[in-house]
PDB file of C-alpha atoms in Angstrom:
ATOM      1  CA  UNK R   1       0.000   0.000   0.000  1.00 67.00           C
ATOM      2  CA  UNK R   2       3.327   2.395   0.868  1.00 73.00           C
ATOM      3  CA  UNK R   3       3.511   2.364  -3.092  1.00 75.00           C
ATOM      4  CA  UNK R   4      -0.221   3.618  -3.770  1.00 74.00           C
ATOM      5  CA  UNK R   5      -0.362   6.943  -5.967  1.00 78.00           C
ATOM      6  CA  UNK R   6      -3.057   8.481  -3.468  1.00 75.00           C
ATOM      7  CA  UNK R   7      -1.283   6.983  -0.056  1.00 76.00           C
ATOM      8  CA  UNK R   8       1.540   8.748  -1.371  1.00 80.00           C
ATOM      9  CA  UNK R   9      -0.458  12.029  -1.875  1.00 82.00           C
ATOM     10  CA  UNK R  10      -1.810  11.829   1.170  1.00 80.00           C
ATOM     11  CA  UNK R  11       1.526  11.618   3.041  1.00 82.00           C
ATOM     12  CA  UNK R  12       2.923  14.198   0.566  1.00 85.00           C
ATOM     13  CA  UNK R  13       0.295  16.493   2.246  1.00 84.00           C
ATOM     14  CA  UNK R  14       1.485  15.948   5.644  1.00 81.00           C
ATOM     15  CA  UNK R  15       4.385  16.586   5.249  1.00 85.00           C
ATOM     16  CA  UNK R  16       3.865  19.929   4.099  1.00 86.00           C
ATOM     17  CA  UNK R  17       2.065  20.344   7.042  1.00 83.00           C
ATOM     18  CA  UNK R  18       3.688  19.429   9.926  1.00 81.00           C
ATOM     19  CA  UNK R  19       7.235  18.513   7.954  1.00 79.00           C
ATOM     20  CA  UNK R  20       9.441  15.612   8.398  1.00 82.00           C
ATOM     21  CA  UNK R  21       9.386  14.855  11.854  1.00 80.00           C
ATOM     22  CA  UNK R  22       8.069  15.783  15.259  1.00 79.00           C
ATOM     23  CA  UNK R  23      11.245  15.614  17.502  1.00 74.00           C
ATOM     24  CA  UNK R  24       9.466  16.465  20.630  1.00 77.00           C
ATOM     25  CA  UNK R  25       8.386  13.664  23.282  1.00 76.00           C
ATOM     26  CA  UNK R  26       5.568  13.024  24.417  1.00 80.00           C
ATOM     27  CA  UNK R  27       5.633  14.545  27.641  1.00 77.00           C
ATOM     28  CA  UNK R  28       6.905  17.908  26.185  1.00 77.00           C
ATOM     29  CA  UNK R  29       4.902  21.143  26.735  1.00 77.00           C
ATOM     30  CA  UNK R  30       4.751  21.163  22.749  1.00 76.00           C
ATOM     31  CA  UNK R  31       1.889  18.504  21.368  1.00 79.00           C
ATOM     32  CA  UNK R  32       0.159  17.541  18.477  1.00 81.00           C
ATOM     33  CA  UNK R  33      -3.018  17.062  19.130  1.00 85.00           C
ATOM     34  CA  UNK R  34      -2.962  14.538  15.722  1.00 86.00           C
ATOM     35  CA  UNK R  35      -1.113  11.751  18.335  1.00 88.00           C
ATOM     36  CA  UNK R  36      -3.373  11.767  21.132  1.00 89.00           C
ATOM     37  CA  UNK R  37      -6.260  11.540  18.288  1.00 89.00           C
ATOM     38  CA  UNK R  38      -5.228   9.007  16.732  1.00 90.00           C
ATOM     39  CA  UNK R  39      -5.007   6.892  19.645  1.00 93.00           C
ATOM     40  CA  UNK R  40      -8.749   7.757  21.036  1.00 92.00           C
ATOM     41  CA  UNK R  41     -10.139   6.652  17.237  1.00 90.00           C
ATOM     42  CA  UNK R  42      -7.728   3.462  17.128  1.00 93.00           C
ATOM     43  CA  UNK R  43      -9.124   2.354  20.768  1.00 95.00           C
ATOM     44  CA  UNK R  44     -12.353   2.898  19.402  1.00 93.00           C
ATOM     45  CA  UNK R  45     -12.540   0.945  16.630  1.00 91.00           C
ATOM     46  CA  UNK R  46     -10.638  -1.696  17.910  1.00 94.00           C
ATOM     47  CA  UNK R  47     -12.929  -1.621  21.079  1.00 94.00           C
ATOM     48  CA  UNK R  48     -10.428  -1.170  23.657  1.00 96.00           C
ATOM     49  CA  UNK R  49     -10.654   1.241  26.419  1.00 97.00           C
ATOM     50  CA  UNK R  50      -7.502   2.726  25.641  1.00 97.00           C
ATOM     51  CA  UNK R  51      -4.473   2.605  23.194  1.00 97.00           C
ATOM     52  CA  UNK R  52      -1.141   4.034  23.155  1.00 95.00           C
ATOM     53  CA  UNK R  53       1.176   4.867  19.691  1.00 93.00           C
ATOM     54  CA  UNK R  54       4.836   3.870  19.975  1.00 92.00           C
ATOM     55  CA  UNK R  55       7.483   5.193  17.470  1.00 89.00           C
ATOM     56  CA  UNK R  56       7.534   1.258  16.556  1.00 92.00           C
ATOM     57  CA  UNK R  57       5.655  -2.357  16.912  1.00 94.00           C
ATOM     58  CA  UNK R  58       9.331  -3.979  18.461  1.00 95.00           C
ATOM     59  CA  UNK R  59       9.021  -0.908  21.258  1.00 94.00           C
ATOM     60  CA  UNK R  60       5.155  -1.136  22.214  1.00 95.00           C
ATOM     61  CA  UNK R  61       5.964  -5.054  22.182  1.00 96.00           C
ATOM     62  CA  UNK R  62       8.799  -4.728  24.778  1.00 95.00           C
ATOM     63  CA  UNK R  63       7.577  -1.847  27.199  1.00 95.00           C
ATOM     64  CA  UNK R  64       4.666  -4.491  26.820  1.00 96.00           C
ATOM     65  CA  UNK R  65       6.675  -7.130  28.030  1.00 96.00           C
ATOM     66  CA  UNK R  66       8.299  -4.948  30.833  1.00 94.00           C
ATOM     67  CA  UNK R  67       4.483  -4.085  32.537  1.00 95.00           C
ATOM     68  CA  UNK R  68       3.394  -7.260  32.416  1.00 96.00           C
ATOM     69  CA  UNK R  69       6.500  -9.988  33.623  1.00 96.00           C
ATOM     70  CA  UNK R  70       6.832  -8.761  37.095  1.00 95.00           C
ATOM     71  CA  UNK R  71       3.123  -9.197  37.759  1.00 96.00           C
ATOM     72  CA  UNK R  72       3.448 -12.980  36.655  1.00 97.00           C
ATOM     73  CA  UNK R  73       4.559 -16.236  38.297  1.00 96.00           C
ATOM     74  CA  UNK R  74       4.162 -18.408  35.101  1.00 96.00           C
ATOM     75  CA  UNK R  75       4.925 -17.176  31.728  1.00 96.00           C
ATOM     76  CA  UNK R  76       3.888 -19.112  28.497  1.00 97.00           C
ATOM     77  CA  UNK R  77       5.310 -17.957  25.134  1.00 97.00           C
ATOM     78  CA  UNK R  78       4.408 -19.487  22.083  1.00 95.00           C
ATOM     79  CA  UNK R  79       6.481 -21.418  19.569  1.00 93.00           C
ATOM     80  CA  UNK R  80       6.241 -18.845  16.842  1.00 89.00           C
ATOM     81  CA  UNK R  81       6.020 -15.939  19.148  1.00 94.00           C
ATOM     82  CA  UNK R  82       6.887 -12.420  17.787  1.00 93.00           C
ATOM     83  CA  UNK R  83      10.492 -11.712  18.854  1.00 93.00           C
ATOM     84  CA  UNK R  84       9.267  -7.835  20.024  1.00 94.00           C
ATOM     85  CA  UNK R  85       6.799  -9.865  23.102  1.00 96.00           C
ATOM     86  CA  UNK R  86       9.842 -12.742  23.864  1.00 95.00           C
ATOM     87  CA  UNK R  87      12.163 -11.441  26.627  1.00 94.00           C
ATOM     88  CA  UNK R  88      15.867 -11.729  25.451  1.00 90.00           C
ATOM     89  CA  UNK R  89      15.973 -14.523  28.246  1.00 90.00           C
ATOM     90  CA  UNK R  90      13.168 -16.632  27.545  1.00 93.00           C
ATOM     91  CA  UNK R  91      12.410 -19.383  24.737  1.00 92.00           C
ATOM     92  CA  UNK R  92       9.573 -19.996  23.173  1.00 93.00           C
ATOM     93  CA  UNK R  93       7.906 -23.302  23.698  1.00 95.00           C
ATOM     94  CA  UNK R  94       9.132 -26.409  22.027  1.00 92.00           C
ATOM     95  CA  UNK R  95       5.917 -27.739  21.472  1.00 92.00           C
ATOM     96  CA  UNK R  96       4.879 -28.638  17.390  1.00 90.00           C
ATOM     97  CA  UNK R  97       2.241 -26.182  16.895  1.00 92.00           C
ATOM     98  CA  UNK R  98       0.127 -23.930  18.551  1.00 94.00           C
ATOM     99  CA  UNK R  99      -2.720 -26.492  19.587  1.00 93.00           C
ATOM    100  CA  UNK R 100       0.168 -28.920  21.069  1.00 95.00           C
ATOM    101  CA  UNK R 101       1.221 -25.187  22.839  1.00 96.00           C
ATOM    102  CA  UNK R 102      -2.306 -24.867  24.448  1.00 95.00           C
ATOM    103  CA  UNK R 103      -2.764 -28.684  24.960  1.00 96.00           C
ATOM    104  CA  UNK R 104       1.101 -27.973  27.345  1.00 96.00           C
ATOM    105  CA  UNK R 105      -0.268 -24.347  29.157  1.00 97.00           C
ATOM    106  CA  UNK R 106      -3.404 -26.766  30.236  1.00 96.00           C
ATOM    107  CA  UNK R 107      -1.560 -29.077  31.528  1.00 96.00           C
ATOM    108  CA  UNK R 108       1.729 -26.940  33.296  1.00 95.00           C
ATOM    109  CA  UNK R 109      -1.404 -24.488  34.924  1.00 96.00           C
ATOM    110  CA  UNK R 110      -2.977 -27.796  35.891  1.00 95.00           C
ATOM    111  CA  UNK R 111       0.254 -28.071  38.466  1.00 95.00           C
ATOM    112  CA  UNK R 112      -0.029 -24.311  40.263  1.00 96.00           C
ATOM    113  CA  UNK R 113      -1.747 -23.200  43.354  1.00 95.00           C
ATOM    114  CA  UNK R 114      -5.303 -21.818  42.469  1.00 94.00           C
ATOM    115  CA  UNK R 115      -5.034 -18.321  42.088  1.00 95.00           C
ATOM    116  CA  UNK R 116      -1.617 -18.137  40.198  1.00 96.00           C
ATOM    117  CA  UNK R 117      -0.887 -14.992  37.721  1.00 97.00           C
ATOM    118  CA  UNK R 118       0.367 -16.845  34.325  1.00 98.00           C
ATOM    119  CA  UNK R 119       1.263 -14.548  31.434  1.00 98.00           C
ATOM    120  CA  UNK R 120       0.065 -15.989  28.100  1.00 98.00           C
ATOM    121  CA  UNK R 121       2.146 -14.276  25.251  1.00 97.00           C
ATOM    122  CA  UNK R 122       1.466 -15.511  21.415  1.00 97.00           C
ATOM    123  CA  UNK R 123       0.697 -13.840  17.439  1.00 96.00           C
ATOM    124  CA  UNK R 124      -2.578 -13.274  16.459  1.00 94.00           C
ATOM    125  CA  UNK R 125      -2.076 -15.091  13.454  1.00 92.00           C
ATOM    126  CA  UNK R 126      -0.122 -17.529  11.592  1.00 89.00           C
ATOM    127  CA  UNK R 127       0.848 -15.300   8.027  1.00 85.00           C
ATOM    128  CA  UNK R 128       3.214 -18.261   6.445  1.00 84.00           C
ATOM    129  CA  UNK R 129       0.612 -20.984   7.797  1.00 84.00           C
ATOM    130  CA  UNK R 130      -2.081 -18.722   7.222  1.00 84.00           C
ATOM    131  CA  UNK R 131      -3.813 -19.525  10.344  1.00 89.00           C
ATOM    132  CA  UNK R 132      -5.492 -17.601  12.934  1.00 92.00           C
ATOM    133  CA  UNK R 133      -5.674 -18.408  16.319  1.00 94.00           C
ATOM    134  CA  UNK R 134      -8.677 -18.532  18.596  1.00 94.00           C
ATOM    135  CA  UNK R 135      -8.063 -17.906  22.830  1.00 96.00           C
ATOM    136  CA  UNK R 136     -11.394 -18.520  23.904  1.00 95.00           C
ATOM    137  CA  UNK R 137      -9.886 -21.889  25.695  1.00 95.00           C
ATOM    138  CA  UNK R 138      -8.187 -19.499  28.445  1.00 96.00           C
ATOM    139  CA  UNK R 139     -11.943 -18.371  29.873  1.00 96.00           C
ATOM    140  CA  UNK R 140     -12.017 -22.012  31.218  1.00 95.00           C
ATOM    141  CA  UNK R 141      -8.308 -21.255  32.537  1.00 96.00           C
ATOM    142  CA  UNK R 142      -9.044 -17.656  34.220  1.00 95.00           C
ATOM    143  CA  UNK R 143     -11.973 -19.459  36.235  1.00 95.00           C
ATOM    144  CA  UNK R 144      -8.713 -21.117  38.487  1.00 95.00           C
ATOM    145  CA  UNK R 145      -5.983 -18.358  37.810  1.00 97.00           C
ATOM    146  CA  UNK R 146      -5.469 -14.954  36.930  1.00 97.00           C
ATOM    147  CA  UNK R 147      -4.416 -14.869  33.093  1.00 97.00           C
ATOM    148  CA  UNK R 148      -2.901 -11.864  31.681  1.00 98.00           C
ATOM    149  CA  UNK R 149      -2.900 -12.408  27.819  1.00 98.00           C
ATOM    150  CA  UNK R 150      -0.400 -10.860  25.502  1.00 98.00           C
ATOM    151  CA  UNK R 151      -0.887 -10.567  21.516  1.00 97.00           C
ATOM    152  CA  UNK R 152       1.082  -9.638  19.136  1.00 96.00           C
ATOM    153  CA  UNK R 153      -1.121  -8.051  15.918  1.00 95.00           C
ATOM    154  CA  UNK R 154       1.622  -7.184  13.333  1.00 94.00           C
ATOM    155  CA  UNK R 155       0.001  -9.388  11.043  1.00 92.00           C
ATOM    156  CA  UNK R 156      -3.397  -8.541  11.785  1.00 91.00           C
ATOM    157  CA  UNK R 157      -3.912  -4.749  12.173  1.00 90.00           C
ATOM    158  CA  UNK R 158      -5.635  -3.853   8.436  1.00 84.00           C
ATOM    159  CA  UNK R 159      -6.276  -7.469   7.708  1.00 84.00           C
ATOM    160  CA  UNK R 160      -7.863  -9.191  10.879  1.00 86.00           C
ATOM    161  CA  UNK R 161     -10.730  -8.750  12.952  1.00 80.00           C
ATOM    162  CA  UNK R 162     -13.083  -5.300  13.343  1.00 71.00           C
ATOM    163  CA  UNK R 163     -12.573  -3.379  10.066  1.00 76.00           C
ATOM    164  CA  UNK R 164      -8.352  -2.146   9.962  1.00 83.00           C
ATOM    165  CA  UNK R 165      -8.361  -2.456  13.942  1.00 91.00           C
ATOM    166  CA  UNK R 166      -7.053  -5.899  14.376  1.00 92.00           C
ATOM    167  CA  UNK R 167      -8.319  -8.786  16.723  1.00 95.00           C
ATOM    168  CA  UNK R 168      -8.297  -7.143  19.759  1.00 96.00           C
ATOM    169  CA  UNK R 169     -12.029  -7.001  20.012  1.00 94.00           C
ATOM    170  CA  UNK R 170     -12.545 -10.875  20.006  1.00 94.00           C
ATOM    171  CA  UNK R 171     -10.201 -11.673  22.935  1.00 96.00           C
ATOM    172  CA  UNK R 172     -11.310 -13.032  26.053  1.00 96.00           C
ATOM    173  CA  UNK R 173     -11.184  -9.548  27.543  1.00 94.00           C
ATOM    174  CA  UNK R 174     -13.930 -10.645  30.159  1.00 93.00           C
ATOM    175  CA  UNK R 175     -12.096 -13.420  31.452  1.00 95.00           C
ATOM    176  CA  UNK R 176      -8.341 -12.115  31.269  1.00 96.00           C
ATOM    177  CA  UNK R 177      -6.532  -8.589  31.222  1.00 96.00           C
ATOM    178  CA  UNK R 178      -5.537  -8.430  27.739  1.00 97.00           C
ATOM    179  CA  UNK R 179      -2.884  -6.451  25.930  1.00 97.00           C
ATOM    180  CA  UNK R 180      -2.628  -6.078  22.510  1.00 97.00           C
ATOM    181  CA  UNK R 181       0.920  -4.596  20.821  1.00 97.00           C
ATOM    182  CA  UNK R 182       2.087  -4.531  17.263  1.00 95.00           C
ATOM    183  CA  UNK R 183       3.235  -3.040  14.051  1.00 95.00           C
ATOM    184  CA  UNK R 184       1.164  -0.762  12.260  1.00 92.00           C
ATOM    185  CA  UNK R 185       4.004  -0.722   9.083  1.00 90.00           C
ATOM    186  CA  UNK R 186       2.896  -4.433   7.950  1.00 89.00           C
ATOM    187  CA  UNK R 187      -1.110  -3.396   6.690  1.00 83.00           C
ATOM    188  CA  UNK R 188      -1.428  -0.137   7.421  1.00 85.00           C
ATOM    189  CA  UNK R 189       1.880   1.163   5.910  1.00 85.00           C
ATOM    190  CA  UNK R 190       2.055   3.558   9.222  1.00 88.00           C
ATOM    191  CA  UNK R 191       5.713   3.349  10.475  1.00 89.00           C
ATOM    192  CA  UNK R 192       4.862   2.525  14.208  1.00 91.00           C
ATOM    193  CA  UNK R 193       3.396   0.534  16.959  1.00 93.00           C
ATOM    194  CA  UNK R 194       0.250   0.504  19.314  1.00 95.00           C
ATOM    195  CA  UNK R 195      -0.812  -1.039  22.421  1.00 97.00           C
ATOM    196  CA  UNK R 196      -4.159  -1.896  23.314  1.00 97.00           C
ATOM    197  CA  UNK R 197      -5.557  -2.857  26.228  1.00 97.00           C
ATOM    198  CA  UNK R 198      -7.506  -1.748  29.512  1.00 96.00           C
ATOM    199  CA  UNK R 199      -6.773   1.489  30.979  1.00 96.00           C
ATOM    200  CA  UNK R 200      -5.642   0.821  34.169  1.00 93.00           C
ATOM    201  CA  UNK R 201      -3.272  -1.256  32.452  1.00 94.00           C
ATOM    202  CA  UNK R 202      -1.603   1.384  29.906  1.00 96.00           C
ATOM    203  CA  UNK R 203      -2.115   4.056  32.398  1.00 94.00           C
ATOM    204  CA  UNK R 204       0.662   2.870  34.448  1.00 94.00           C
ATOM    205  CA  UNK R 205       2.967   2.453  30.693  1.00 92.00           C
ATOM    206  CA  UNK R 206       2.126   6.049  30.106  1.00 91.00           C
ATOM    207  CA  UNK R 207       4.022   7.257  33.257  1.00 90.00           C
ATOM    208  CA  UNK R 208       7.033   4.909  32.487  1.00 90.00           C
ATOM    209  CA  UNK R 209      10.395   7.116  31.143  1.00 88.00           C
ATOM    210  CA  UNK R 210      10.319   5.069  27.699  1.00 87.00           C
ATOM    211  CA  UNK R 211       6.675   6.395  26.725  1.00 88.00           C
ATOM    212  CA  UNK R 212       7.218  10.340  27.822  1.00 86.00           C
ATOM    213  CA  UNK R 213      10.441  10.343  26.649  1.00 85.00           C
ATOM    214  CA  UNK R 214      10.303   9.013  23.465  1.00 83.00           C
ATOM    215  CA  UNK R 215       9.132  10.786  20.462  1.00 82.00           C
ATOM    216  CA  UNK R 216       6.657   9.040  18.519  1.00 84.00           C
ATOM    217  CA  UNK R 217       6.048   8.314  14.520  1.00 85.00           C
ATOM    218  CA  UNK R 218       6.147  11.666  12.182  1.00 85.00           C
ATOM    219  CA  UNK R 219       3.086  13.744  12.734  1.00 85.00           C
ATOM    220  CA  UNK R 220       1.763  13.364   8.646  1.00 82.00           C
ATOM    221  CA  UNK R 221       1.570   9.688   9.231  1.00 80.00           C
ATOM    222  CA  UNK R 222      -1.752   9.367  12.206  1.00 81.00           C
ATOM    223  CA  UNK R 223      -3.340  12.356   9.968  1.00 75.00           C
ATOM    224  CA  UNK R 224      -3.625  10.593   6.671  1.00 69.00           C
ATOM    225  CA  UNK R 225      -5.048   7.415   8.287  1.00 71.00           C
ATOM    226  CA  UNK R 226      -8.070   9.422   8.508  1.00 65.00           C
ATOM    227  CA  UNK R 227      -8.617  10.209   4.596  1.00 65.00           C
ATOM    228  CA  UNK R 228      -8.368   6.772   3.921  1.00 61.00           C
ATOM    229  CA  UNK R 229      -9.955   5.193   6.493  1.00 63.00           C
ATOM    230  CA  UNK R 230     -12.816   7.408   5.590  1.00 57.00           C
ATOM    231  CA  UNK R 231     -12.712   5.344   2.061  1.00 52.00           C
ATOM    232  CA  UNK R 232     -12.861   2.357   3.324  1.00 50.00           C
ATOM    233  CA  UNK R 233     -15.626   2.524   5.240  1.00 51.00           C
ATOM    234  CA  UNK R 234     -17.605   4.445   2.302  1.00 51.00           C
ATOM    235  CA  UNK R 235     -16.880   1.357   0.666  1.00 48.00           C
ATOM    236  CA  UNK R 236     -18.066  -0.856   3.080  1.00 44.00           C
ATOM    237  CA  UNK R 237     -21.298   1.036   3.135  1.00 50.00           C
ATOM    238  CA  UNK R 238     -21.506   1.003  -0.258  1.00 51.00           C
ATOM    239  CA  UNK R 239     -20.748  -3.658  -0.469  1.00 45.00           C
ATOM    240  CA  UNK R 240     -23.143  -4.301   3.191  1.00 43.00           C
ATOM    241  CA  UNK R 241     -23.834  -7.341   0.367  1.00 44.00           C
ATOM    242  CA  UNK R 242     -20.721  -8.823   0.489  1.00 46.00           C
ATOM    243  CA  UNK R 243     -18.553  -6.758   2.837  1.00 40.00           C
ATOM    244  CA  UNK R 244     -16.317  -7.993   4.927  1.00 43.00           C
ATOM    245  CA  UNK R 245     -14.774 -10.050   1.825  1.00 41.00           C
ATOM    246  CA  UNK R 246     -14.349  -7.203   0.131  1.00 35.00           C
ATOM    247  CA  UNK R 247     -12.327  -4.146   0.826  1.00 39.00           C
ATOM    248  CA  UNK R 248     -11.239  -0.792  -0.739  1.00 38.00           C
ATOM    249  CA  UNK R 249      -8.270  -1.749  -3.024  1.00 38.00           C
ATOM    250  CA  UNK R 250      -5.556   1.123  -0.907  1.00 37.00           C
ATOM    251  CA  UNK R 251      -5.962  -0.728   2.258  1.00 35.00           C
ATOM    252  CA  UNK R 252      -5.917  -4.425   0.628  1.00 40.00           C
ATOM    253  CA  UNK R 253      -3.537  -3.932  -2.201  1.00 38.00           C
ATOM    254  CA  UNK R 254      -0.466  -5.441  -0.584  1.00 36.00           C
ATOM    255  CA  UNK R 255      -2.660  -8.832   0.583  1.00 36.00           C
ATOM    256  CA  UNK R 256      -4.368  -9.197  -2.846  1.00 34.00           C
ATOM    257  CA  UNK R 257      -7.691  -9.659  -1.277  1.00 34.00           C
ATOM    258  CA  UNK R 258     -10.589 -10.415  -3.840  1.00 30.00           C
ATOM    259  CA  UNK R 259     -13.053  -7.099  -4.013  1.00 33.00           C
ATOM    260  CA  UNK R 260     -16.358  -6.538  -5.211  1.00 33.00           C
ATOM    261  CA  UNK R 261     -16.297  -5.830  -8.640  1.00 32.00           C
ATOM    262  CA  UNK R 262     -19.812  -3.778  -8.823  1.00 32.00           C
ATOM    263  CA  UNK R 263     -18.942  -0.829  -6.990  1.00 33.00           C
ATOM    264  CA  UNK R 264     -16.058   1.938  -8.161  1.00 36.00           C
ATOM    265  CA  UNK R 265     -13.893   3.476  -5.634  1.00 35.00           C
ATOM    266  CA  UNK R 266     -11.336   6.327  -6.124  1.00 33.00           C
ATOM    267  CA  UNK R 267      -8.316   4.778  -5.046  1.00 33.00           C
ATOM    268  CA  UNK R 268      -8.131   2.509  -7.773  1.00 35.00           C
ATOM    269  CA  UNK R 269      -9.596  -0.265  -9.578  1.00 32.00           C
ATOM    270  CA  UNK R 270     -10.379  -3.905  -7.422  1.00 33.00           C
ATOM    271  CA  UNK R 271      -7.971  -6.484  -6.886  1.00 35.00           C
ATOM    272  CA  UNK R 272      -8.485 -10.114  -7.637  1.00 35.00           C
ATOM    273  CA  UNK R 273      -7.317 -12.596  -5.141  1.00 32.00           C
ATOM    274  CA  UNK R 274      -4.662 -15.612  -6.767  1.00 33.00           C
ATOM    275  CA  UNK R 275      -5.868 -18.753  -6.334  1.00 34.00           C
ATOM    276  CA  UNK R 276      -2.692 -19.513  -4.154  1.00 32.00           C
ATOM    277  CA  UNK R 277      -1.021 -17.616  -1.358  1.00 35.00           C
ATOM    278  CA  UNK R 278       1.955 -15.626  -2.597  1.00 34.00           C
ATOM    279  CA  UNK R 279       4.098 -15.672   0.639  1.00 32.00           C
ATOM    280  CA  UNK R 280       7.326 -17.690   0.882  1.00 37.00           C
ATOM    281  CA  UNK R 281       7.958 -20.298   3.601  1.00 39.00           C
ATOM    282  CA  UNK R 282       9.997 -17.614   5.361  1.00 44.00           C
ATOM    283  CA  UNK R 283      10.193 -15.315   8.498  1.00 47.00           C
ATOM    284  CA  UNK R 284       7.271 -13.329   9.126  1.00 53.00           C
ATOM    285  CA  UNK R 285       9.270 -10.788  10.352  1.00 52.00           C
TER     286      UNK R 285
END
C-alpha cells in the first residue's frame, strides 16, 4: 500500500504540514493534538478502552513485556512468538504447533496453586501458515488463575478482525486482562506501533520514562489514516452485500484480497485474489 499513488499524496500532504518529523516527546509542553487523536479513534474501533502509539511495533511489544513480567509467576510464550513480546531470556515453547502449545499451558497451569498470575504471550495469526488463532480456551483457565494475555497483531492490524483495527475485540477480555501490541508498518503502511488494552493497564505504561520520553512516529503519518480510512468505510457502506470479503483496493492492495467488482472506488480499480497464497515459507518478520 506504501507504493499507492493516493497513499503517497496523502503523506505528501502531511508533510507539508507538519514537515518531516516531530522531535518532541511526548511529555513535552509542545503537542500535536494529531497523536493523542489518533489513539482515542484506534481504541475505538478496535474496542479497547484505551491505546497508546509507539514510534515502533518492536518498542510497544517490549515496554509491553516490561508491565506485564513482574506481575506474573508463570509465563507461556508461544512457539512462533513475535520476537518484540519474547524477553531476550526466555524461549519460546518447544511444542509442534500452537494447539500442542495450548494442549502444554493446560496441563503446566494444571500443576499451580489456584489463584496463580500466568502470562500468556502468542501472534494473532499464523501469516506463512495462514492460520489464525482462537483464545477462547483461556476463559475455562481464568476461572482457576489470573491470566494476563499478551498478543502480538503485526500481522493482523488492516487485515484481521473489526474493520483495519485488528483482533483485539474478540479476545477473552472478560475473562483475562488483555494487551494487545504490534506493528502498524505491515497493513497499514504507518511506520509505528500501538498497544491496546484496559486502561488501568496502559495508564501505568504512560508514566514509564520510555513512553514520555520518546518521540513518537512523524506527525503526517496518524493524519492521513483518517482520509483513507474514511474510504474504506464508504466502501463498506456502499458492499453491506458482500462486505467484509471485500475491501477498498488502498488498504488491501499489498494482501491481494478479492473485491467486489460492482462498486467503483477512487483509489483505484479492485484487486483479484490468486488462487494460491503468494508468501514464501519464510520469516514473518
Amino acid at each position: 500500500m506504501s507504493a499507492h499513488p493516493d497513499f503517497i499524496r496523502c503523506v505528501e500532504e502531511g508533510f507539508t504540514q507538519f514537515g518531516l518529523v516531530h522531535g518532541l516527546s511526548r511529555a513535552n509542553n509542545v503537542q500535536l493534538s494529531v497523536y493523542a487523536d489518533f489513539e482515542s479513534a484506534f481504541a475505538k474501533g478496535a474496542s479497547a478502552e484505551k491505546a497508546l502509539l509507539f514510534s515502533s511495533g518492536f518498542l510497544a511489544g517490549r515496554l509491553a513485556l516490561e508491565l506485564l513480567i513482574p506481575k506474573v509467576q508463570r509465563a507461556f510464550y508461544a512457539p512462533d512468538i513475535h520476537p518484540a513480546v519474547l524477553p531476550a531470556t526466555a524461549a519460546p515453547s518447544a511444542a509442534k504447533n500452537f494447539q500442542a502449545w495450548q494442549q502444554e499451558i493446560k496441563s503446566s497451569m494444571a500443576t499451580l496453586p489456584k489463584g496463580s498470575t500466568c502470562l500468556v504471550a502468542a501472534n494473532a495469526c499464523d501469516p506463512l501458515g495462514l492460520a489464525v488463532y482462537a483464545f477462547d480456551w483461556l476463559e475455562e483457565l481464568a476461572r482457576e488463575h489470573r491470566v494476563y494475555l499478551l498478543v502480538d497483531d503485526s500481522h493482523a492490524f488492516g487485515l484481521l478482525g473489526a474493520g483495519l483495527f485488528g483482533t483485539y475485540s474478540s479476545l477473552p477480555k472478560e475473562a483475562c486482562q488483555v494487551l494487545v501490541s504490534g506493528s502498524l508498518a505491515k497493513g497499514l503502511s504507518l511506520p509505528g506501533g500501538i498497544l491496546l488494552g484496559a486502561e488501568s493497564l496502559l495508564a501505568e505504561l504512560q508514566a514509564t520514562a520510555a513512553f514520555r520520553g520518546a518521540s513518537p512516529m512523524p506527525p503526517a503519518m496518524p493524519m492521513h489514516f483518517y482520509r483513507l480510512r474514511s474510504c474504506t468505510e464508504r466502501r463498506k457502506r456502499a458492499c453491506r452485500s458482500c462486505w467484509p470479503t471485500c475491501e477498498c483496493a488502498v488498504w488491501q492492495q499489498s494482501f491481494r484480497i478479492s473485491c467486489c467488482s460492482t462498486h467503483s472506488c477512487r483509489f483505484g480499480a479492485c484487486q483479484k485474489a490468486p488462487s494460491r497464497s503468494t508468501y514464501s515459507k519464510k520469516s514473518a518478520y
